[in-house]
mmCIF file of C-alpha atoms in Angstrom:
data_model
loop_
_atom_site.group_PDB
_atom_site.id
_atom_site.type_symbol
_atom_site.label_atom_id
_atom_site.label_comp_id
_atom_site.label_asym_id
_atom_site.label_seq_id
_atom_site.Cartn_x
_atom_site.Cartn_y
_atom_site.Cartn_z
ATOM 1 C CA UNK O 68 -0.060 0.120 -0.030
ATOM 2 C CA UNK O 69 2.775 2.366 0.822
ATOM 3 C CA UNK O 70 4.357 1.669 -2.673
ATOM 4 C CA UNK O 71 1.123 2.746 -4.258
ATOM 5 C CA UNK O 72 1.098 5.792 -2.297
ATOM 6 C CA UNK O 73 4.594 6.901 -3.493
ATOM 7 C CA UNK O 74 3.384 6.283 -6.974
ATOM 8 C CA UNK O 75 0.063 8.063 -6.935
ATOM 9 C CA UNK O 76 0.859 11.224 -4.907
ATOM 10 C CA UNK O 77 3.783 12.383 -7.181
ATOM 11 C CA UNK O 78 1.791 11.492 -10.158
ATOM 12 C CA UNK O 79 -1.130 13.659 -9.024
ATOM 13 C CA UNK O 80 1.092 16.595 -7.991
ATOM 14 C CA UNK O 81 2.725 16.459 -11.279
ATOM 15 C CA UNK O 82 -0.573 16.223 -13.184
ATOM 16 C CA UNK O 83 -1.982 19.279 -11.205
ATOM 17 C CA UNK O 84 1.324 21.198 -11.828
ATOM 18 C CA UNK O 85 1.245 20.435 -15.623
ATOM 19 C CA UNK O 86 -2.392 21.572 -15.949
ATOM 20 C CA UNK O 87 -1.816 24.972 -13.978
ATOM 21 C CA UNK O 88 1.433 25.479 -16.102
ATOM 22 C CA UNK O 89 -0.325 24.853 -19.194
ATOM 23 C CA UNK O 90 -3.378 27.202 -18.409
ATOM 24 C CA UNK O 91 -0.907 29.932 -17.577
ATOM 25 C CA UNK O 92 0.943 29.703 -20.704
ATOM 26 C CA UNK O 93 -2.424 29.384 -22.602
ATOM 27 C CA UNK O 94 -3.588 32.680 -20.903
ATOM 28 C CA UNK O 95 -0.356 34.339 -21.706
ATOM 29 C CA UNK O 96 -0.543 33.293 -25.493
ATOM 30 C CA UNK O 97 -4.092 34.604 -25.454
ATOM 31 C CA UNK O 98 -3.119 37.965 -24.062
ATOM 32 C CA UNK O 99 -0.141 38.182 -26.463
ATOM 33 C CA UNK O 100 -2.374 37.372 -29.510
ATOM 34 C CA UNK O 101 -4.923 40.118 -28.088
ATOM 35 C CA UNK O 102 -2.065 42.624 -27.637
ATOM 36 C CA UNK O 103 -0.680 41.985 -31.222
ATOM 37 C CA UNK O 104 -4.312 42.280 -32.706
ATOM 38 C CA UNK O 105 -5.108 45.382 -30.732
ATOM 39 C CA UNK O 106 -1.821 46.929 -31.982
ATOM 40 C CA UNK O 107 -2.866 46.155 -35.618
ATOM 41 C CA UNK O 108 -6.183 47.578 -35.040
ATOM 42 C CA UNK O 109 -4.840 50.988 -33.769
ATOM 43 C CA UNK O 110 -2.693 51.197 -37.020
ATOM 44 C CA UNK O 111 -5.785 51.018 -39.508
ATOM 45 C CA UNK O 112 -6.165 54.293 -41.191
ATOM 46 C CA UNK O 113 -8.904 55.774 -43.576
ATOM 47 C CA UNK O 114 -6.604 56.676 -46.448
ATOM 48 C CA UNK O 115 -3.329 54.943 -47.686
ATOM 49 C CA UNK O 116 -1.033 55.880 -50.764
ATOM 50 C CA UNK O 117 0.075 52.688 -52.513
ATOM 51 C CA UNK O 118 3.338 53.382 -54.457
ATOM 52 C CA UNK O 119 3.192 52.462 -58.075
ATOM 53 C CA UNK O 120 -0.485 51.400 -57.861
ATOM 54 C CA UNK O 121 -2.402 50.766 -61.046
ATOM 55 C CA UNK O 122 -6.159 51.811 -61.738
ATOM 56 C CA UNK O 123 -7.184 48.019 -62.106
ATOM 57 C CA UNK O 124 -6.300 44.695 -60.665
ATOM 58 C CA UNK O 125 -5.515 43.392 -64.199
ATOM 59 C CA UNK O 126 -3.128 46.013 -64.753
ATOM 60 C CA UNK O 127 -1.620 45.732 -61.388
ATOM 61 C CA UNK O 128 -0.916 42.089 -62.073
ATOM 62 C CA UNK O 129 0.402 42.583 -65.590
ATOM 63 C CA UNK O 130 2.788 45.459 -64.125
ATOM 64 C CA UNK O 131 4.003 43.161 -61.471
ATOM 65 C CA UNK O 132 4.680 40.268 -63.883
ATOM 66 C CA UNK O 133 6.481 42.638 -66.331
ATOM 67 C CA UNK O 134 8.739 43.724 -63.486
ATOM 68 C CA UNK O 135 9.900 40.175 -62.852
ATOM 69 C CA UNK O 136 10.178 39.542 -66.580
ATOM 70 C CA UNK O 137 12.703 42.532 -66.653
ATOM 71 C CA UNK O 138 14.604 41.298 -63.696
ATOM 72 C CA UNK O 139 12.990 43.698 -60.926
ATOM 73 C CA UNK O 140 12.371 40.845 -58.707
ATOM 74 C CA UNK O 141 9.015 41.707 -56.827
ATOM 75 C CA UNK O 142 9.769 45.566 -57.021
ATOM 76 C CA UNK O 143 6.236 46.165 -58.159
ATOM 77 C CA UNK O 144 4.567 44.139 -55.296
ATOM 78 C CA UNK O 145 3.739 45.641 -51.864
ATOM 79 C CA UNK O 146 7.109 46.531 -50.314
ATOM 80 C CA UNK O 147 8.046 45.648 -46.744
ATOM 81 C CA UNK O 148 6.576 49.050 -45.187
ATOM 82 C CA UNK O 149 3.327 48.625 -47.099
ATOM 83 C CA UNK O 150 2.963 45.202 -46.005
ATOM 84 C CA UNK O 151 3.611 45.809 -42.538
ATOM 85 C CA UNK O 152 1.702 49.163 -42.182
ATOM 86 C CA UNK O 153 -1.014 48.639 -44.657
ATOM 87 C CA UNK O 154 -1.776 45.026 -45.420
ATOM 88 C CA UNK O 155 -1.081 43.386 -41.971
ATOM 89 C CA UNK O 156 -3.382 45.782 -40.004
ATOM 90 C CA UNK O 157 -6.091 45.521 -42.297
ATOM 91 C CA UNK O 158 -6.185 41.745 -42.434
ATOM 92 C CA UNK O 159 -5.961 41.296 -38.657
ATOM 93 C CA UNK O 160 -9.556 39.883 -38.322
ATOM 94 C CA UNK O 161 -9.107 37.354 -40.972
ATOM 95 C CA UNK O 162 -7.837 34.773 -38.417
ATOM 96 C CA UNK O 163 -4.870 33.477 -40.395
ATOM 97 C CA UNK O 164 -1.416 32.954 -39.159
ATOM 98 C CA UNK O 165 -0.113 36.516 -39.652
ATOM 99 C CA UNK O 166 -3.028 38.173 -37.973
ATOM 100 C CA UNK O 167 -1.595 37.500 -34.586
ATOM 101 C CA UNK O 168 2.090 37.441 -35.387
ATOM 102 C CA UNK O 169 4.548 40.439 -34.662
ATOM 103 C CA UNK O 170 4.896 42.616 -37.872
ATOM 104 C CA UNK O 171 8.651 41.604 -38.125
ATOM 105 C CA UNK O 172 8.034 37.975 -37.779
ATOM 106 C CA UNK O 173 5.184 38.111 -40.256
ATOM 107 C CA UNK O 174 7.271 40.061 -42.838
ATOM 108 C CA UNK O 175 10.343 37.420 -42.185
ATOM 109 C CA UNK O 176 7.953 34.472 -43.219
ATOM 110 C CA UNK O 177 6.153 36.506 -46.069
ATOM 111 C CA UNK O 178 9.568 37.656 -47.321
ATOM 112 C CA UNK O 179 10.751 34.068 -47.784
ATOM 113 C CA UNK O 180 7.622 32.759 -49.301
ATOM 114 C CA UNK O 181 7.801 35.796 -51.702
ATOM 115 C CA UNK O 182 11.399 34.971 -52.597
ATOM 116 C CA UNK O 183 10.387 31.421 -53.603
ATOM 117 C CA UNK O 184 7.588 32.809 -55.719
ATOM 118 C CA UNK O 185 9.867 35.172 -57.412
ATOM 119 C CA UNK O 186 12.285 32.352 -58.204
ATOM 120 C CA UNK O 187 9.563 30.394 -59.742
ATOM 121 C CA UNK O 188 8.102 33.221 -61.921
ATOM 122 C CA UNK O 189 11.664 34.428 -62.942
ATOM 123 C CA UNK O 190 12.480 30.882 -64.237
ATOM 124 C CA UNK O 191 9.465 31.176 -66.584
ATOM 125 C CA UNK O 192 9.550 34.971 -67.424
ATOM 126 C CA UNK O 193 13.012 36.431 -67.038
ATOM 127 C CA UNK O 194 13.771 38.051 -70.363
ATOM 128 C CA UNK O 195 10.911 36.625 -72.163
ATOM 129 C CA UNK O 196 7.807 38.191 -73.770
ATOM 130 C CA UNK O 197 4.654 37.041 -72.581
ATOM 131 C CA UNK O 198 0.813 37.696 -72.314
ATOM 132 C CA UNK O 199 -1.816 37.214 -69.658
ATOM 133 C CA UNK O 200 -4.384 35.014 -71.220
ATOM 134 C CA UNK O 201 -6.719 34.407 -68.251
ATOM 135 C CA UNK O 202 -6.891 35.229 -64.530
ATOM 136 C CA UNK O 203 -9.030 32.875 -62.519
ATOM 137 C CA UNK O 204 -10.179 34.746 -59.450
ATOM 138 C CA UNK O 205 -11.223 32.842 -56.508
ATOM 139 C CA UNK O 206 -13.885 35.220 -55.197
ATOM 140 C CA UNK O 207 -14.919 38.486 -56.488
ATOM 141 C CA UNK O 208 -13.487 40.417 -53.440
ATOM 142 C CA UNK O 209 -12.738 40.075 -49.731
ATOM 143 C CA UNK O 210 -13.204 43.072 -47.315
ATOM 144 C CA UNK O 211 -10.044 43.665 -45.354
ATOM 145 C CA UNK O 212 -11.202 46.463 -43.114
ATOM 146 C CA UNK O 213 -10.281 49.509 -45.364
ATOM 147 C CA UNK O 214 -8.825 47.401 -48.187
ATOM 148 C CA UNK O 215 -10.469 45.070 -50.682
ATOM 149 C CA UNK O 216 -8.540 41.860 -51.373
ATOM 150 C CA UNK O 217 -8.755 40.211 -54.738
ATOM 151 C CA UNK O 218 -7.873 36.658 -54.535
ATOM 152 C CA UNK O 219 -6.361 34.820 -57.402
ATOM 153 C CA UNK O 220 -6.568 31.071 -58.020
ATOM 154 C CA UNK O 221 -4.337 30.644 -61.023
ATOM 155 C CA UNK O 222 -3.147 32.698 -63.910
ATOM 156 C CA UNK O 223 -2.628 31.474 -67.521
ATOM 157 C CA UNK O 224 0.251 33.007 -69.245
ATOM 158 C CA UNK O 225 1.293 32.534 -72.864
ATOM 159 C CA UNK O 226 5.045 32.713 -72.815
ATOM 160 C CA UNK O 227 6.844 32.984 -76.223
ATOM 161 C CA UNK O 228 4.114 30.689 -77.601
ATOM 162 C CA UNK O 229 3.709 28.293 -74.946
ATOM 163 C CA UNK O 230 0.861 28.356 -72.371
ATOM 164 C CA UNK O 231 1.748 28.196 -68.776
ATOM 165 C CA UNK O 232 -0.180 28.217 -65.448
ATOM 166 C CA UNK O 233 0.863 29.698 -62.200
ATOM 167 C CA UNK O 234 -0.612 30.030 -58.686
ATOM 168 C CA UNK O 235 2.341 32.067 -57.329
ATOM 169 C CA UNK O 236 0.415 35.314 -57.117
ATOM 170 C CA UNK O 237 -2.230 34.962 -54.321
ATOM 171 C CA UNK O 238 -3.843 38.514 -53.665
ATOM 172 C CA UNK O 239 -4.100 41.856 -55.106
ATOM 173 C CA UNK O 240 -5.086 44.786 -52.684
ATOM 174 C CA UNK O 241 -7.332 47.604 -53.496
ATOM 175 C CA UNK O 242 -7.546 51.039 -51.809
ATOM 176 C CA UNK O 243 -9.653 53.954 -53.239
ATOM 177 C CA UNK O 244 -9.133 52.584 -56.792
ATOM 178 C CA UNK O 245 -5.449 51.912 -56.276
ATOM 179 C CA UNK O 246 -4.391 48.355 -57.044
ATOM 180 C CA UNK O 247 -1.323 46.553 -56.130
ATOM 181 C CA UNK O 248 0.018 42.818 -55.754
ATOM 182 C CA UNK O 249 0.514 42.187 -52.250
ATOM 183 C CA UNK O 250 0.763 38.339 -51.648
ATOM 184 C CA UNK O 251 2.699 36.097 -53.747
ATOM 185 C CA UNK O 252 4.074 32.853 -52.420
ATOM 186 C CA UNK O 253 4.924 29.383 -53.849
#
């Protein structure tokens, strides 16, 4: 009986301690998540200027792809400042991975994904002539606070006579009739 006592008591103490520790870390995680979300919400503005924005989503996509074809690796998509200060705050309520991530960490992950997409697109487009044949939109639009997000399913391109499809460009943002490629990933 004494042997059983020495097994059960430490087990119960350990179990209770783990549950308490887990609930504390879960509470801290929720508080941190809320702090980040509140920080993003406080940055939402009524007006933004998107550099090199175009008057239509189709023109924004073509401008972005032409930039890659000419070797300007992603120069015509949202830059780091636009991503952190415009896109991230406005997509806070989307409940995705970056909604509750510190801006620098979100940019680090997005930057890596963008680089992979640019390399993929560069292999197909760099130094070549192309024409956008079809854009398959996932949805007409997605309300992101003061932005509208136009989701792309796939793009069919005719590259020097050959039809190719890509899913590397994910989202074009719109604000006050300004359009710009914002999310691209492979």
